[in-house]
């Protein structure tokens, strides 16, 4: 893996989404050609909405073989799947339904369960889906967002979940509603082949500067350093506005 992350700064959120959609198509193509299937772990929150909407319609939908993609989630809020705060619901509305993704190709985190049960259930799902055979789940593509405190997925600074090292999935606590979450652990995030951080908006500029400028500070997003993968940062100009180099 290259130690220096690939960083692209795009002029605005619309261009960011388009370049991200091009990257998703590019990074799932190779595993589909090589293995017949690509595993993608989706980011939650609001930033990826535009990306998912773009992927679900031409031209990207004509270039992405959705039937050969298996969709997973990097994290989920502990809410029912039809709750407006659900990451699964957001992905379903913006991409799975418009693109006709079969339910069998979507492996959601069952946020309706109590947090520890939901985490254990998802770990069983990952270990049992037949797509991951090693010590960690190796996603062909992992999409991540960045919180203004430097969190990613649902690994929040200073919480125990960041340090969980013996599992693929953990329950976690967020400082804001919904507080109960389920997240891939750092080890699982770091096993991915291609990682794309998608960051937009001035509110993230401080976190971007700290994560990229002071990796030694150990914010969760800065600790996503795949041993055998590549990290790509796709930022809009607002999110990159406090970077000094
Ligand atoms: C979540 C996400 C979380 C998100 C960041 C950024 O469940 O909210 O996984 O890590 O990516 O908080 O969120 P926005 O894109 O909404 O700013």
PDB file of C-alpha atoms and ligand atoms in Angstrom:
ATOM      1  CA  UNK A   1       0.000   0.000   0.000  1.00  0.00           C
ATOM      2  CA  UNK A   2       1.208   3.534  -0.667  1.00  0.00           C
ATOM      3  CA  UNK A   3       1.647   5.462   2.573  1.00  0.00           C
ATOM      4  CA  UNK A   4       0.620   8.697   0.943  1.00  0.00           C
ATOM      5  CA  UNK A   5      -3.121   8.819   0.346  1.00  0.00           C
ATOM      6  CA  UNK A   6      -4.366   9.895  -3.043  1.00  0.00           C
ATOM      7  CA  UNK A   7      -6.102  13.279  -2.565  1.00  0.00           C
ATOM      8  CA  UNK A   8      -8.334  14.923  -5.151  1.00  0.00           C
ATOM      9  CA  UNK A   9      -9.917  18.321  -4.572  1.00  0.00           C
ATOM     10  CA  UNK A  10     -13.019  19.001  -6.694  1.00  0.00           C
ATOM     11  CA  UNK A  11     -14.554  22.471  -7.156  1.00  0.00           C
ATOM     12  CA  UNK A  12     -18.004  21.662  -5.754  1.00  0.00           C
ATOM     13  CA  UNK A  13     -20.256  18.925  -4.348  1.00  0.00           C
ATOM     14  CA  UNK A  14     -21.802  18.078  -7.715  1.00  0.00           C
ATOM     15  CA  UNK A  15     -18.403  17.504  -9.321  1.00  0.00           C
ATOM     16  CA  UNK A  16     -17.302  15.555  -6.243  1.00  0.00           C
ATOM     17  CA  UNK A  17     -20.274  13.197  -6.647  1.00  0.00           C
ATOM     18  CA  UNK A  18     -19.591  12.732 -10.350  1.00  0.00           C
ATOM     19  CA  UNK A  19     -15.896  11.980  -9.871  1.00  0.00           C
ATOM     20  CA  UNK A  20     -16.773   9.625  -7.019  1.00  0.00           C
ATOM     21  CA  UNK A  21     -19.265   7.806  -9.254  1.00  0.00           C
ATOM     22  CA  UNK A  22     -16.567   7.406 -11.925  1.00  0.00           C
ATOM     23  CA  UNK A  23     -14.244   6.004  -9.242  1.00  0.00           C
ATOM     24  CA  UNK A  24     -16.837   3.528  -7.952  1.00  0.00           C
ATOM     25  CA  UNK A  25     -17.397   2.201 -11.479  1.00  0.00           C
ATOM     26  CA  UNK A  26     -13.643   1.935 -11.962  1.00  0.00           C
ATOM     27  CA  UNK A  27     -12.899   0.141  -8.701  1.00  0.00           C
ATOM     28  CA  UNK A  28     -15.649  -2.448  -8.967  1.00  0.00           C
ATOM     29  CA  UNK A  29     -14.845  -3.304 -12.589  1.00  0.00           C
ATOM     30  CA  UNK A  30     -11.618  -5.172 -11.859  1.00  0.00           C
ATOM     31  CA  UNK A  31     -12.979  -7.604  -9.215  1.00  0.00           C
ATOM     32  CA  UNK A  32     -16.026  -8.253 -11.392  1.00  0.00           C
ATOM     33  CA  UNK A  33     -13.785  -9.135 -14.340  1.00  0.00           C
ATOM     34  CA  UNK A  34     -11.413 -11.166 -12.140  1.00  0.00           C
ATOM     35  CA  UNK A  35     -13.818 -12.894  -9.743  1.00  0.00           C
ATOM     36  CA  UNK A  36     -17.266 -12.294 -11.241  1.00  0.00           C
ATOM     37  CA  UNK A  37     -18.334 -10.323  -8.188  1.00  0.00           C
ATOM     38  CA  UNK A  38     -17.393  -7.129  -6.351  1.00  0.00           C
ATOM     39  CA  UNK A  39     -17.967  -6.441  -2.668  1.00  0.00           C
ATOM     40  CA  UNK A  40     -18.768  -2.822  -1.773  1.00  0.00           C
ATOM     41  CA  UNK A  41     -19.287  -1.448   1.744  1.00  0.00           C
ATOM     42  CA  UNK A  42     -21.376   1.718   1.642  1.00  0.00           C
ATOM     43  CA  UNK A  43     -20.988   4.870   3.694  1.00  0.00           C
ATOM     44  CA  UNK A  44     -23.898   6.342   5.578  1.00  0.00           C
ATOM     45  CA  UNK A  45     -24.837   9.882   6.457  1.00  0.00           C
ATOM     46  CA  UNK A  46     -25.956  12.497   3.951  1.00  0.00           C
ATOM     47  CA  UNK A  47     -22.885  13.123   1.771  1.00  0.00           C
ATOM     48  CA  UNK A  48     -23.167   9.918  -0.294  1.00  0.00           C
ATOM     49  CA  UNK A  49     -26.789  10.607  -1.338  1.00  0.00           C
ATOM     50  CA  UNK A  50     -25.783  12.400  -4.540  1.00  0.00           C
ATOM     51  CA  UNK A  51     -23.262   9.702  -5.356  1.00  0.00           C
ATOM     52  CA  UNK A  52     -25.797   6.899  -4.952  1.00  0.00           C
ATOM     53  CA  UNK A  53     -28.376   8.799  -7.031  1.00  0.00           C
ATOM     54  CA  UNK A  54     -25.809   9.259  -9.822  1.00  0.00           C
ATOM     55  CA  UNK A  55     -24.830   5.584  -9.783  1.00  0.00           C
ATOM     56  CA  UNK A  56     -28.469   4.555 -10.174  1.00  0.00           C
ATOM     57  CA  UNK A  57     -29.007   6.404 -13.452  1.00  0.00           C
ATOM     58  CA  UNK A  58     -27.260   6.712 -16.818  1.00  0.00           C
ATOM     59  CA  UNK A  59     -24.473   7.070 -17.698  1.00  0.00           C
ATOM     60  CA  UNK A  60     -23.080   5.396 -14.580  1.00  0.00           C
ATOM     61  CA  UNK A  61     -25.841   2.801 -14.284  1.00  0.00           C
ATOM     62  CA  UNK A  62     -25.047   1.571 -17.801  1.00  0.00           C
ATOM     63  CA  UNK A  63     -21.368   1.167 -16.855  1.00  0.00           C
ATOM     64  CA  UNK A  64     -21.923  -0.533 -13.498  1.00  0.00           C
ATOM     65  CA  UNK A  65     -22.900  -4.212 -13.517  1.00  0.00           C
ATOM     66  CA  UNK A  66     -25.114  -3.990 -10.428  1.00  0.00           C
ATOM     67  CA  UNK A  67     -26.038  -7.688 -10.633  1.00  0.00           C
ATOM     68  CA  UNK A  68     -22.385  -8.538  -9.945  1.00  0.00           C
ATOM     69  CA  UNK A  69     -22.053  -6.257  -6.938  1.00  0.00           C
ATOM     70  CA  UNK A  70     -22.746  -7.319  -3.334  1.00  0.00           C
ATOM     71  CA  UNK A  71     -23.579  -4.332  -1.144  1.00  0.00           C
ATOM     72  CA  UNK A  72     -22.653  -4.117   2.516  1.00  0.00           C
ATOM     73  CA  UNK A  73     -22.589  -1.264   5.034  1.00  0.00           C
ATOM     74  CA  UNK A  74     -19.705   0.271   6.948  1.00  0.00           C
ATOM     75  CA  UNK A  75     -22.055   1.182   9.755  1.00  0.00           C
ATOM     76  CA  UNK A  76     -25.677   1.653  10.703  1.00  0.00           C
ATOM     77  CA  UNK A  77     -27.746   3.514  13.205  1.00  0.00           C
ATOM     78  CA  UNK A  78     -29.702   1.328  15.642  1.00  0.00           C
ATOM     79  CA  UNK A  79     -33.057   2.224  14.148  1.00  0.00           C
ATOM     80  CA  UNK A  80     -35.540   0.217  12.036  1.00  0.00           C
ATOM     81  CA  UNK A  81     -34.782  -0.059   8.292  1.00  0.00           C
ATOM     82  CA  UNK A  82     -37.645   2.297   7.409  1.00  0.00           C
ATOM     83  CA  UNK A  83     -36.512   4.989   9.842  1.00  0.00           C
ATOM     84  CA  UNK A  84     -35.477   8.249   8.091  1.00  0.00           C
ATOM     85  CA  UNK A  85     -32.138   8.024   9.965  1.00  0.00           C
ATOM     86  CA  UNK A  86     -31.335   4.548   8.613  1.00  0.00           C
ATOM     87  CA  UNK A  87     -28.297   4.310   6.328  1.00  0.00           C
ATOM     88  CA  UNK A  88     -29.909   1.306   4.671  1.00  0.00           C
ATOM     89  CA  UNK A  89     -33.072   3.300   3.949  1.00  0.00           C
ATOM     90  CA  UNK A  90     -31.015   6.106   2.389  1.00  0.00           C
ATOM     91  CA  UNK A  91     -29.133   3.678   0.126  1.00  0.00           C
ATOM     92  CA  UNK A  92     -32.346   1.840  -0.744  1.00  0.00           C
ATOM     93  CA  UNK A  93     -34.197   4.997  -1.763  1.00  0.00           C
ATOM     94  CA  UNK A  94     -31.316   6.574  -3.703  1.00  0.00           C
ATOM     95  CA  UNK A  95     -29.781   3.530  -5.348  1.00  0.00           C
ATOM     96  CA  UNK A  96     -31.086   0.011  -4.675  1.00  0.00           C
ATOM     97  CA  UNK A  97     -34.677   0.689  -5.801  1.00  0.00           C
ATOM     98  CA  UNK A  98     -33.910   2.984  -8.773  1.00  0.00           C
ATOM     99  CA  UNK A  99     -31.162   0.650 -10.014  1.00  0.00           C
ATOM    100  CA  UNK A 100     -33.190  -2.522  -9.438  1.00  0.00           C
ATOM    101  CA  UNK A 101     -30.656  -4.062  -7.052  1.00  0.00           C
ATOM    102  CA  UNK A 102     -31.920  -7.446  -5.883  1.00  0.00           C
ATOM    103  CA  UNK A 103     -32.554  -7.691  -2.125  1.00  0.00           C
ATOM    104  CA  UNK A 104     -30.400 -10.838  -2.116  1.00  0.00           C
ATOM    105  CA  UNK A 105     -27.402  -8.695  -3.133  1.00  0.00           C
ATOM    106  CA  UNK A 106     -27.803  -6.309  -0.198  1.00  0.00           C
ATOM    107  CA  UNK A 107     -26.485  -7.293   3.217  1.00  0.00           C
ATOM    108  CA  UNK A 108     -27.856  -4.748   5.650  1.00  0.00           C
ATOM    109  CA  UNK A 109     -27.071  -4.322   9.337  1.00  0.00           C
ATOM    110  CA  UNK A 110     -30.239  -5.112  11.294  1.00  0.00           C
ATOM    111  CA  UNK A 111     -30.444  -1.864  13.205  1.00  0.00           C
ATOM    112  CA  UNK A 112     -33.797  -2.844  14.659  1.00  0.00           C
ATOM    113  CA  UNK A 113     -32.019  -5.269  17.013  1.00  0.00           C
ATOM    114  CA  UNK A 114     -30.351  -4.242  20.272  1.00  0.00           C
ATOM    115  CA  UNK A 115     -26.853  -2.908  19.425  1.00  0.00           C
ATOM    116  CA  UNK A 116     -24.791  -5.881  20.627  1.00  0.00           C
ATOM    117  CA  UNK A 117     -27.184  -8.332  18.950  1.00  0.00           C
ATOM    118  CA  UNK A 118     -27.124  -6.333  15.712  1.00  0.00           C
ATOM    119  CA  UNK A 119     -23.309  -6.327  15.724  1.00  0.00           C
ATOM    120  CA  UNK A 120     -23.091 -10.076  16.381  1.00  0.00           C
ATOM    121  CA  UNK A 121     -25.752 -10.724  13.748  1.00  0.00           C
ATOM    122  CA  UNK A 122     -23.825  -8.699  11.134  1.00  0.00           C
ATOM    123  CA  UNK A 123     -20.578 -10.444  12.007  1.00  0.00           C
ATOM    124  CA  UNK A 124     -22.329 -13.764  11.369  1.00  0.00           C
ATOM    125  CA  UNK A 125     -23.676 -12.401   8.089  1.00  0.00           C
ATOM    126  CA  UNK A 126     -20.212 -11.339   6.933  1.00  0.00           C
ATOM    127  CA  UNK A 127     -18.558 -14.582   7.993  1.00  0.00           C
ATOM    128  CA  UNK A 128     -21.343 -16.659   6.485  1.00  0.00           C
ATOM    129  CA  UNK A 129     -21.899 -14.946   3.136  1.00  0.00           C
ATOM    130  CA  UNK A 130     -19.141 -16.940   1.436  1.00  0.00           C
ATOM    131  CA  UNK A 131     -17.343 -13.836   0.160  1.00  0.00           C
ATOM    132  CA  UNK A 132     -14.736 -13.363   2.901  1.00  0.00           C
ATOM    133  CA  UNK A 133     -12.454 -16.189   3.916  1.00  0.00           C
ATOM    134  CA  UNK A 134      -9.505 -14.622   5.735  1.00  0.00           C
ATOM    135  CA  UNK A 135      -8.864 -13.054   9.119  1.00  0.00           C
ATOM    136  CA  UNK A 136     -10.675  -9.902   7.999  1.00  0.00           C
ATOM    137  CA  UNK A 137     -13.433  -9.114   5.445  1.00  0.00           C
ATOM    138  CA  UNK A 138     -11.606  -7.764   2.388  1.00  0.00           C
ATOM    139  CA  UNK A 139     -14.004  -5.390   0.672  1.00  0.00           C
ATOM    140  CA  UNK A 140     -13.086  -4.564  -2.904  1.00  0.00           C
ATOM    141  CA  UNK A 141     -14.344  -1.040  -2.283  1.00  0.00           C
ATOM    142  CA  UNK A 142     -15.100   0.711   0.994  1.00  0.00           C
ATOM    143  CA  UNK A 143     -16.864   4.077   0.949  1.00  0.00           C
ATOM    144  CA  UNK A 144     -16.431   6.230   4.044  1.00  0.00           C
ATOM    145  CA  UNK A 145     -17.517   9.647   5.228  1.00  0.00           C
ATOM    146  CA  UNK A 146     -15.845  11.934   7.742  1.00  0.00           C
ATOM    147  CA  UNK A 147     -17.451  13.543  10.745  1.00  0.00           C
ATOM    148  CA  UNK A 148     -16.420  17.022  11.864  1.00  0.00           C
ATOM    149  CA  UNK A 149     -14.818  15.356  14.923  1.00  0.00           C
ATOM    150  CA  UNK A 150     -12.719  13.022  12.780  1.00  0.00           C
ATOM    151  CA  UNK A 151     -14.934   9.960  13.144  1.00  0.00           C
ATOM    152  CA  UNK A 152     -15.558   7.604  10.295  1.00  0.00           C
ATOM    153  CA  UNK A 153     -18.139   4.858   9.972  1.00  0.00           C
ATOM    154  CA  UNK A 154     -19.372   4.815  13.572  1.00  0.00           C
ATOM    155  CA  UNK A 155     -15.947   4.870  15.189  1.00  0.00           C
ATOM    156  CA  UNK A 156     -15.984   8.046  17.278  1.00  0.00           C
ATOM    157  CA  UNK A 157     -12.853   9.566  18.871  1.00  0.00           C
ATOM    158  CA  UNK A 158     -12.136   8.375  22.401  1.00  0.00           C
ATOM    159  CA  UNK A 159     -14.698   5.568  22.358  1.00  0.00           C
ATOM    160  CA  UNK A 160     -14.056   1.907  23.134  1.00  0.00           C
ATOM    161  CA  UNK A 161     -15.342   0.839  19.706  1.00  0.00           C
ATOM    162  CA  UNK A 162     -12.267   2.351  18.023  1.00  0.00           C
ATOM    163  CA  UNK A 163     -10.024  -0.066  19.929  1.00  0.00           C
ATOM    164  CA  UNK A 164     -12.033  -3.268  19.330  1.00  0.00           C
ATOM    165  CA  UNK A 165      -9.529  -5.526  17.591  1.00  0.00           C
ATOM    166  CA  UNK A 166     -10.900  -9.054  17.962  1.00  0.00           C
ATOM    167  CA  UNK A 167     -14.038  -8.707  15.880  1.00  0.00           C
ATOM    168  CA  UNK A 168     -15.180  -7.495  12.455  1.00  0.00           C
ATOM    169  CA  UNK A 169     -18.226  -5.645  13.767  1.00  0.00           C
ATOM    170  CA  UNK A 170     -18.894  -3.795  16.996  1.00  0.00           C
ATOM    171  CA  UNK A 171     -21.636  -1.878  18.719  1.00  0.00           C
ATOM    172  CA  UNK A 172     -20.653   1.723  19.305  1.00  0.00           C
ATOM    173  CA  UNK A 173     -21.874   4.901  20.928  1.00  0.00           C
ATOM    174  CA  UNK A 174     -22.195   8.217  19.127  1.00  0.00           C
ATOM    175  CA  UNK A 175     -22.187  11.629  20.810  1.00  0.00           C
ATOM    176  CA  UNK A 176     -25.342  12.580  18.910  1.00  0.00           C
ATOM    177  CA  UNK A 177     -28.652  10.976  18.086  1.00  0.00           C
ATOM    178  CA  UNK A 178     -29.005   8.166  17.269  1.00  0.00           C
ATOM    179  CA  UNK A 179     -26.470   7.303  19.922  1.00  0.00           C
ATOM    180  CA  UNK A 180     -26.550   3.534  19.467  1.00  0.00           C
ATOM    181  CA  UNK A 181     -24.710   2.431  16.346  1.00  0.00           C
ATOM    182  CA  UNK A 182     -23.139  -0.626  14.754  1.00  0.00           C
ATOM    183  CA  UNK A 183     -19.844  -0.302  12.886  1.00  0.00           C
ATOM    184  CA  UNK A 184     -17.174  -2.262  11.109  1.00  0.00           C
ATOM    185  CA  UNK A 185     -14.112  -2.246  13.332  1.00  0.00           C
ATOM    186  CA  UNK A 186     -10.871  -0.522  12.392  1.00  0.00           C
ATOM    187  CA  UNK A 187      -9.319  -3.864  11.442  1.00  0.00           C
ATOM    188  CA  UNK A 188     -12.169  -4.566   9.057  1.00  0.00           C
ATOM    189  CA  UNK A 189     -11.950  -1.077   7.536  1.00  0.00           C
ATOM    190  CA  UNK A 190      -8.189  -1.470   7.076  1.00  0.00           C
ATOM    191  CA  UNK A 191      -8.570  -4.746   5.177  1.00  0.00           C
ATOM    192  CA  UNK A 192     -10.247  -3.073   2.183  1.00  0.00           C
ATOM    193  CA  UNK A 193      -8.539  -2.981  -1.183  1.00  0.00           C
ATOM    194  CA  UNK A 194      -9.789   0.453  -2.208  1.00  0.00           C
ATOM    195  CA  UNK A 195     -11.043   3.032   0.288  1.00  0.00           C
ATOM    196  CA  UNK A 196     -12.748   6.232  -0.823  1.00  0.00           C
ATOM    197  CA  UNK A 197     -13.368   8.992   1.717  1.00  0.00           C
ATOM    198  CA  UNK A 198     -16.062  11.296   0.374  1.00  0.00           C
ATOM    199  CA  UNK A 199     -16.006  14.666   2.170  1.00  0.00           C
ATOM    200  CA  UNK A 200     -17.975  17.779   1.338  1.00  0.00           C
ATOM    201  CA  UNK A 201     -18.596  21.110   3.028  1.00  0.00           C
ATOM    202  CA  UNK A 202     -16.862  23.764   5.061  1.00  0.00           C
ATOM    203  CA  UNK A 203     -17.971  22.122   8.325  1.00  0.00           C
ATOM    204  CA  UNK A 204     -15.540  19.268   7.606  1.00  0.00           C
ATOM    205  CA  UNK A 205     -12.530  21.485   6.771  1.00  0.00           C
ATOM    206  CA  UNK A 206     -11.097  21.350  10.295  1.00  0.00           C
ATOM    207  CA  UNK A 207     -11.402  17.574  10.494  1.00  0.00           C
ATOM    208  CA  UNK A 208      -9.838  17.182   7.035  1.00  0.00           C
ATOM    209  CA  UNK A 209      -6.902  19.384   8.065  1.00  0.00           C
ATOM    210  CA  UNK A 210      -6.375  17.386  11.274  1.00  0.00           C
ATOM    211  CA  UNK A 211      -6.815  13.946   9.746  1.00  0.00           C
ATOM    212  CA  UNK A 212      -4.586  14.591   6.732  1.00  0.00           C
ATOM    213  CA  UNK A 213      -2.203  17.048   8.378  1.00  0.00           C
ATOM    214  CA  UNK A 214      -1.731  15.383  11.767  1.00  0.00           C
ATOM    215  CA  UNK A 215      -2.220  11.638  11.235  1.00  0.00           C
ATOM    216  CA  UNK A 216      -0.189  10.989  14.390  1.00  0.00           C
ATOM    217  CA  UNK A 217      -3.021  12.542  16.422  1.00  0.00           C
ATOM    218  CA  UNK A 218      -4.793   9.243  15.827  1.00  0.00           C
ATOM    219  CA  UNK A 219      -8.284  10.384  14.905  1.00  0.00           C
ATOM    220  CA  UNK A 220     -10.301   7.342  13.783  1.00  0.00           C
ATOM    221  CA  UNK A 221     -10.390   8.412  10.122  1.00  0.00           C
ATOM    222  CA  UNK A 222      -6.609   8.870  10.170  1.00  0.00           C
ATOM    223  CA  UNK A 223      -6.202   5.297  11.396  1.00  0.00           C
ATOM    224  CA  UNK A 224      -7.806   3.809   8.281  1.00  0.00           C
ATOM    225  CA  UNK A 225      -4.520   2.794   6.684  1.00  0.00           C
ATOM    226  CA  UNK A 226      -5.039  -0.439   4.758  1.00  0.00           C
ATOM    227  CA  UNK A 227      -2.008  -2.729   4.829  1.00  0.00           C
ATOM    228  CA  UNK A 228      -2.565  -3.836   1.252  1.00  0.00           C
ATOM    229  CA  UNK A 229      -5.042  -1.277  -0.012  1.00  0.00           C
ATOM    230  CA  UNK A 230      -5.127   2.288  -1.261  1.00  0.00           C
ATOM    231  CA  UNK A 231      -6.913   5.246   0.337  1.00  0.00           C
ATOM    232  CA  UNK A 232      -8.424   7.925  -1.870  1.00  0.00           C
ATOM    233  CA  UNK A 233      -9.693  11.230  -0.475  1.00  0.00           C
ATOM    234  CA  UNK A 234     -12.281  12.978  -2.638  1.00  0.00           C
ATOM    235  CA  UNK A 235     -12.847  16.450  -1.207  1.00  0.00           C
ATOM    236  CA  UNK A 236     -14.725  19.450  -2.444  1.00  0.00           C
ATOM    237  CA  UNK A 237     -13.006  22.843  -2.182  1.00  0.00           C
ATOM    238  CA  UNK A 238     -14.925  23.775   0.974  1.00  0.00           C
ATOM    239  CA  UNK A 239     -13.875  20.608   2.785  1.00  0.00           C
ATOM    240  CA  UNK A 240     -10.254  21.177   1.709  1.00  0.00           C
ATOM    241  CA  UNK A 241     -10.260  24.884   2.600  1.00  0.00           C
ATOM    242  CA  UNK A 242      -8.171  24.545   5.784  1.00  0.00           C
ATOM    243  CA  UNK A 243      -5.506  22.234   4.356  1.00  0.00           C
ATOM    244  CA  UNK A 244      -2.060  23.836   4.488  1.00  0.00           C
ATOM    245  CA  UNK A 245      -0.288  21.637   1.946  1.00  0.00           C
TER     246      UNK A 245
HETATM  247  C1  LIG B   1     -23.202   7.776   9.596  1.00  0.00           C
HETATM  248  C2  LIG B   1     -21.913   7.662   8.833  1.00  0.00           C
HETATM  249  C3  LIG B   1     -20.935   8.653   9.354  1.00  0.00           C
HETATM  250  C4  LIG B   1     -20.925   9.746   8.321  1.00  0.00           C
HETATM  251  C5  LIG B   1     -20.257  10.984   8.828  1.00  0.00           C
HETATM  252  C6  LIG B   1     -20.478  12.135   7.834  1.00  0.00           C
HETATM  253  O1  LIG B   1     -23.844   6.753   9.870  1.00  0.00           O
HETATM  254  O2  LIG B   1     -23.576   8.938   9.844  1.00  0.00           O
HETATM  255  O3  LIG B   1     -21.445   6.477   8.657  1.00  0.00           O
HETATM  256  O4  LIG B   1     -19.631   8.179   9.547  1.00  0.00           O
HETATM  257  O5  LIG B   1     -20.231   9.276   7.160  1.00  0.00           O
HETATM  258  O6  LIG B   1     -20.856  11.315  10.069  1.00  0.00           O
HETATM  259  O7  LIG B   1     -21.863  12.326   7.739  1.00  0.00           O
HETATM  260  P1  LIG B   1     -22.476  13.363   6.655  1.00  0.00           P
HETATM  261  O8  LIG B   1     -22.163  12.803   5.312  1.00  0.00           O
HETATM  262  O9  LIG B   1     -23.954  13.361   6.965  1.00  0.00           O
HETATM  263  O10 LIG B   1     -21.806  14.682   6.913  1.00  0.00           O
END
